[in-house]
PDB file of C-alpha atoms in Angstrom:
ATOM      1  CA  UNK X 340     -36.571 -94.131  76.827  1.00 86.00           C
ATOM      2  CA  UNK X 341     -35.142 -91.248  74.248  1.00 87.00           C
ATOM      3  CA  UNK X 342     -38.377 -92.253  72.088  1.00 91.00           C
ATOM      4  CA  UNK X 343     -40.861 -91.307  75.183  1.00 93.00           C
ATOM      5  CA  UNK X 344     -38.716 -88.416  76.200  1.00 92.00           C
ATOM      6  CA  UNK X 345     -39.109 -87.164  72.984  1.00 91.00           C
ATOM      7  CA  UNK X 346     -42.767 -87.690  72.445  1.00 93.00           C
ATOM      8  CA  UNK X 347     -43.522 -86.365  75.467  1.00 93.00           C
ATOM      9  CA  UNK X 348     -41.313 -83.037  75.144  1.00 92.00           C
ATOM     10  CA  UNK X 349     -42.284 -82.431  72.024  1.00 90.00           C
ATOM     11  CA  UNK X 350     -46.389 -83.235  72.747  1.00 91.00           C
ATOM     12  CA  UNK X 351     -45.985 -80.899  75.581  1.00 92.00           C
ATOM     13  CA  UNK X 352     -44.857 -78.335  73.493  1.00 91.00           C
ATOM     14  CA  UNK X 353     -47.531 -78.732  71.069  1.00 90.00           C
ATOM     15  CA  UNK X 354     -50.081 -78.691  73.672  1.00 93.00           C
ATOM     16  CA  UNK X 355     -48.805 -75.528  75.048  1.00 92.00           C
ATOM     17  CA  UNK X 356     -48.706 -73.833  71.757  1.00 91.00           C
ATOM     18  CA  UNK X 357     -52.593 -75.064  71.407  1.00 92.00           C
ATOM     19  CA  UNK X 358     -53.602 -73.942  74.430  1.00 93.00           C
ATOM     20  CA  UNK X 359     -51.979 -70.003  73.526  1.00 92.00           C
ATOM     21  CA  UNK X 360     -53.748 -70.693  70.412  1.00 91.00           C
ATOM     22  CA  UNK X 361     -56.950 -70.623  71.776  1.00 92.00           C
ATOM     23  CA  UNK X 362     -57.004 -68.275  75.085  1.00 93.00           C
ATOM     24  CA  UNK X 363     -54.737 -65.600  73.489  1.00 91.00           C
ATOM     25  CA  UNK X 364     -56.082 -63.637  70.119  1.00 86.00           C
ATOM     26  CA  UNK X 365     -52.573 -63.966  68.713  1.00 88.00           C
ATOM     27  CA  UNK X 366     -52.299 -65.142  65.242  1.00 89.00           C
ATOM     28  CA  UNK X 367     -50.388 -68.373  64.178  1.00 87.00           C
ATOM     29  CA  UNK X 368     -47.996 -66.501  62.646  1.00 89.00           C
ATOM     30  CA  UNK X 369     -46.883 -64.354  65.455  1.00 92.00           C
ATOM     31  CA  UNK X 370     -47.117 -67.985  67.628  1.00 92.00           C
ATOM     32  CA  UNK X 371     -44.910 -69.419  65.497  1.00 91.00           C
ATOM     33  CA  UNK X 372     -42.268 -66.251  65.761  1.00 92.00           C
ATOM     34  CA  UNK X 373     -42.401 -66.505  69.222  1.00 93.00           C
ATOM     35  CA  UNK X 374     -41.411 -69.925  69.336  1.00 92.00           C
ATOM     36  CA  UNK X 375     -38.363 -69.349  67.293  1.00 91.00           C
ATOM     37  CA  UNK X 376     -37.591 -66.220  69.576  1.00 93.00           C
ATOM     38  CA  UNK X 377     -38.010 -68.511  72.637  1.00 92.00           C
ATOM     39  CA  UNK X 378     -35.252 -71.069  71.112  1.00 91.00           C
ATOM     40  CA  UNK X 379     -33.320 -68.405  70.378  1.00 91.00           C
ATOM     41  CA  UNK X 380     -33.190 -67.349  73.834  1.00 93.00           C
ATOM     42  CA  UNK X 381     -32.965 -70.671  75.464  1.00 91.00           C
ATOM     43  CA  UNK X 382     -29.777 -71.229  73.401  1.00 90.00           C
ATOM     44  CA  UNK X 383     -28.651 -67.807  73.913  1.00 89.00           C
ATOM     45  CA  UNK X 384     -28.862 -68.663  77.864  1.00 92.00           C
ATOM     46  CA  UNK X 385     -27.366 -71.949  77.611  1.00 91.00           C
ATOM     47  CA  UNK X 386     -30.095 -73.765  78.686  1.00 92.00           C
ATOM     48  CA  UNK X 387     -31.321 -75.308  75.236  1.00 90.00           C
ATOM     49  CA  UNK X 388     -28.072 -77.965  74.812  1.00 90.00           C
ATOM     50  CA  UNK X 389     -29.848 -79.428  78.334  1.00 91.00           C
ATOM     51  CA  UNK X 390     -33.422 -79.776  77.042  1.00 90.00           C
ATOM     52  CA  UNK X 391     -32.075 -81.081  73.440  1.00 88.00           C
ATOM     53  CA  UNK X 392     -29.891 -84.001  74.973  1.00 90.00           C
ATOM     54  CA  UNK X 393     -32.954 -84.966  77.193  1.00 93.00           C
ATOM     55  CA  UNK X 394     -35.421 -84.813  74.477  1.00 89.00           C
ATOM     56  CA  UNK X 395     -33.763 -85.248  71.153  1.00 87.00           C
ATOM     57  CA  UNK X 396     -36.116 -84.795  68.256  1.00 86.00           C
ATOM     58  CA  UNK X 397     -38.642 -83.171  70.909  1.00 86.00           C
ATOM     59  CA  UNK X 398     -36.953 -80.388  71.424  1.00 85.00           C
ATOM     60  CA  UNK X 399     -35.361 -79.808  68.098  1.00 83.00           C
ATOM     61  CA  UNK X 400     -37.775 -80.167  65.583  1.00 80.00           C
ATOM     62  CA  UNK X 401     -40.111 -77.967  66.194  1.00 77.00           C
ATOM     63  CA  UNK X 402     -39.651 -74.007  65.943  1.00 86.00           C
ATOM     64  CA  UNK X 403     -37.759 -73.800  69.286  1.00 86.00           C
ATOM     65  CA  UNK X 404     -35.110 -76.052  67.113  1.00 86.00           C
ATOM     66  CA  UNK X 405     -34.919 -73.692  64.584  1.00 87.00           C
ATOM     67  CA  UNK X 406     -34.642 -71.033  66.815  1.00 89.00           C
ATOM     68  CA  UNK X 407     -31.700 -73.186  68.089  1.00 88.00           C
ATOM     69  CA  UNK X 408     -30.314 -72.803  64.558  1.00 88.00           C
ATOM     70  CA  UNK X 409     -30.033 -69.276  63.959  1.00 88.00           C
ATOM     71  CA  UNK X 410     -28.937 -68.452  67.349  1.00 89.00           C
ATOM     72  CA  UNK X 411     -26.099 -71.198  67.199  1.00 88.00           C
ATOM     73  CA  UNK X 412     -25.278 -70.303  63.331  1.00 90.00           C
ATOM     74  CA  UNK X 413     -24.768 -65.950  64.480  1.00 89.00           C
ATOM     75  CA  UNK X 414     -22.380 -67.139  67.510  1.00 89.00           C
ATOM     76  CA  UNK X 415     -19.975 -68.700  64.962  1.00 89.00           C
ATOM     77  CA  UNK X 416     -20.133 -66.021  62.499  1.00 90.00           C
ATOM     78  CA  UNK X 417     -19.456 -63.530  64.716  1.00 90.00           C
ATOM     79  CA  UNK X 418     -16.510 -65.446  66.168  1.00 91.00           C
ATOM     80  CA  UNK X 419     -15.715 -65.727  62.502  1.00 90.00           C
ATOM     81  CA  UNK X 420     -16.413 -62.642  61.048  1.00 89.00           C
ATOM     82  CA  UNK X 421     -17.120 -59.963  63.724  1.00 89.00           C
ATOM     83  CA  UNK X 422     -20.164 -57.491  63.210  1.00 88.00           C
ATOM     84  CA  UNK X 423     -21.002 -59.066  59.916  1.00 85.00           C
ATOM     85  CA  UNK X 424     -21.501 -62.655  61.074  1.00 86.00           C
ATOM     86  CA  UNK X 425     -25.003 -60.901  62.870  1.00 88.00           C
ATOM     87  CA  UNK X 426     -26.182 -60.461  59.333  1.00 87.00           C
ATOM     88  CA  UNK X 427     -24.356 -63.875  57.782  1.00 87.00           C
ATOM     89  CA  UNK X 428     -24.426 -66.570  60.615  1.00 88.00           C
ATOM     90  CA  UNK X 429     -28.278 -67.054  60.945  1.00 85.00           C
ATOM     91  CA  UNK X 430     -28.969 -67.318  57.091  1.00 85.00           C
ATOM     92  CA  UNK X 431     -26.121 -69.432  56.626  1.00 88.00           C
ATOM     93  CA  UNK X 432     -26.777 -72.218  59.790  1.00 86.00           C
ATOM     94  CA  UNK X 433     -30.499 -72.135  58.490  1.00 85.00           C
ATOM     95  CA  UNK X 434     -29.951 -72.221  54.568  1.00 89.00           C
ATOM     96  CA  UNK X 435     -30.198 -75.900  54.929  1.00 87.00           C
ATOM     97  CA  UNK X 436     -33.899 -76.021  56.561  1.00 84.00           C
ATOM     98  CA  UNK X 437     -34.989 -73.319  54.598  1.00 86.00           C
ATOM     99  CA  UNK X 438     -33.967 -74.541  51.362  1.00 91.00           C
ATOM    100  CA  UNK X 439     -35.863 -77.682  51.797  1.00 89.00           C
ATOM    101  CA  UNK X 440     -38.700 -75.991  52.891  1.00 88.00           C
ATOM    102  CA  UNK X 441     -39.238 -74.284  49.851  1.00 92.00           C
ATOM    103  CA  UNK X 442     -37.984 -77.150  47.407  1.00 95.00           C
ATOM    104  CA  UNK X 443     -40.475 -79.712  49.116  1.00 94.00           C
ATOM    105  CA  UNK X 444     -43.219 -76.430  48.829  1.00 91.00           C
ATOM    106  CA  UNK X 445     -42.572 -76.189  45.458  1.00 94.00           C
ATOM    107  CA  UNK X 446     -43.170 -80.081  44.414  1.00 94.00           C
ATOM    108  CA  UNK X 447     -45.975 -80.174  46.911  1.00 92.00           C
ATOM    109  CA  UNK X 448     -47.502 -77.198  44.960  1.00 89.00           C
ATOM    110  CA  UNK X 449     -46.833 -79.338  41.411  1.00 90.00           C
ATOM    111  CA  UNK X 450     -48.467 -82.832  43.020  1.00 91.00           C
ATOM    112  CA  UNK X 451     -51.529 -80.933  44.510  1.00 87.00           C
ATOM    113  CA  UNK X 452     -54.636 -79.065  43.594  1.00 79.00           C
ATOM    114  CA  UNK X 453     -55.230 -75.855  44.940  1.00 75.00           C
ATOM    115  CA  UNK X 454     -58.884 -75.083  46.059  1.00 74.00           C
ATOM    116  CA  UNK X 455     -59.653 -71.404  45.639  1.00 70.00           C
ATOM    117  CA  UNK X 456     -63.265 -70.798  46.978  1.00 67.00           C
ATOM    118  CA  UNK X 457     -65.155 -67.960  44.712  1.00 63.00           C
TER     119      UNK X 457
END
């Protein structure tokens, strides 16, 4: 049942994110900042721990997870470190993600051909 749960969370996202891709004007980018504000939020209210043990992977891998993340990752710091755990806690709970975003960028960009239209 956690597989379904979390195919059909996540899907749902997804389809709601597709559908405010194509009756809103907003570009992906700003979609994709939204989501991350929305986990953000939803953790900051509590109400993201819920959704996460009902969906699992649903809920956390996409950019409401990430969201998740950083909001989680300043909570700590500032527990930690005061007023500078605003600036520390996000970059330091998402380091991890981040990093391998780039480093599996990177080798993507060696393994593939880029095709630039003149």
């Amino acid at each position: 049942m956690e597989y379904f749960n979390a195919f059909w969370v996540g899907g749902a996202i997804c389809a709601l994110v597709q559908i405010l891709m194509e009756k809103t004007k907003l570009m992906p980018g700003r979609i994709m900042v939204l989501l991350v504000v929305i986990g953000a939020i939803l953790s900051g209210i509590d109400l993201f721990e819920p959704l996460l043990e009902y969906a699992g992977a649903g809920a956390s891998v996409p950019l409401l997870g990430f969201g998740n993340v950083l909001s989680k990752g300043v909570k700590e710091a500032v527990d930690e470190q005061g007023f500078l755990g605003i600036f520390a806690g996000g970059l330091k709970a998402g380091a991890v993600g981040i990093s391998a975003a780039l480093i599996f960028g990177f080798i993507a960009s060696l393994l593939c051909r880029s095709k630039m239209r003149k």
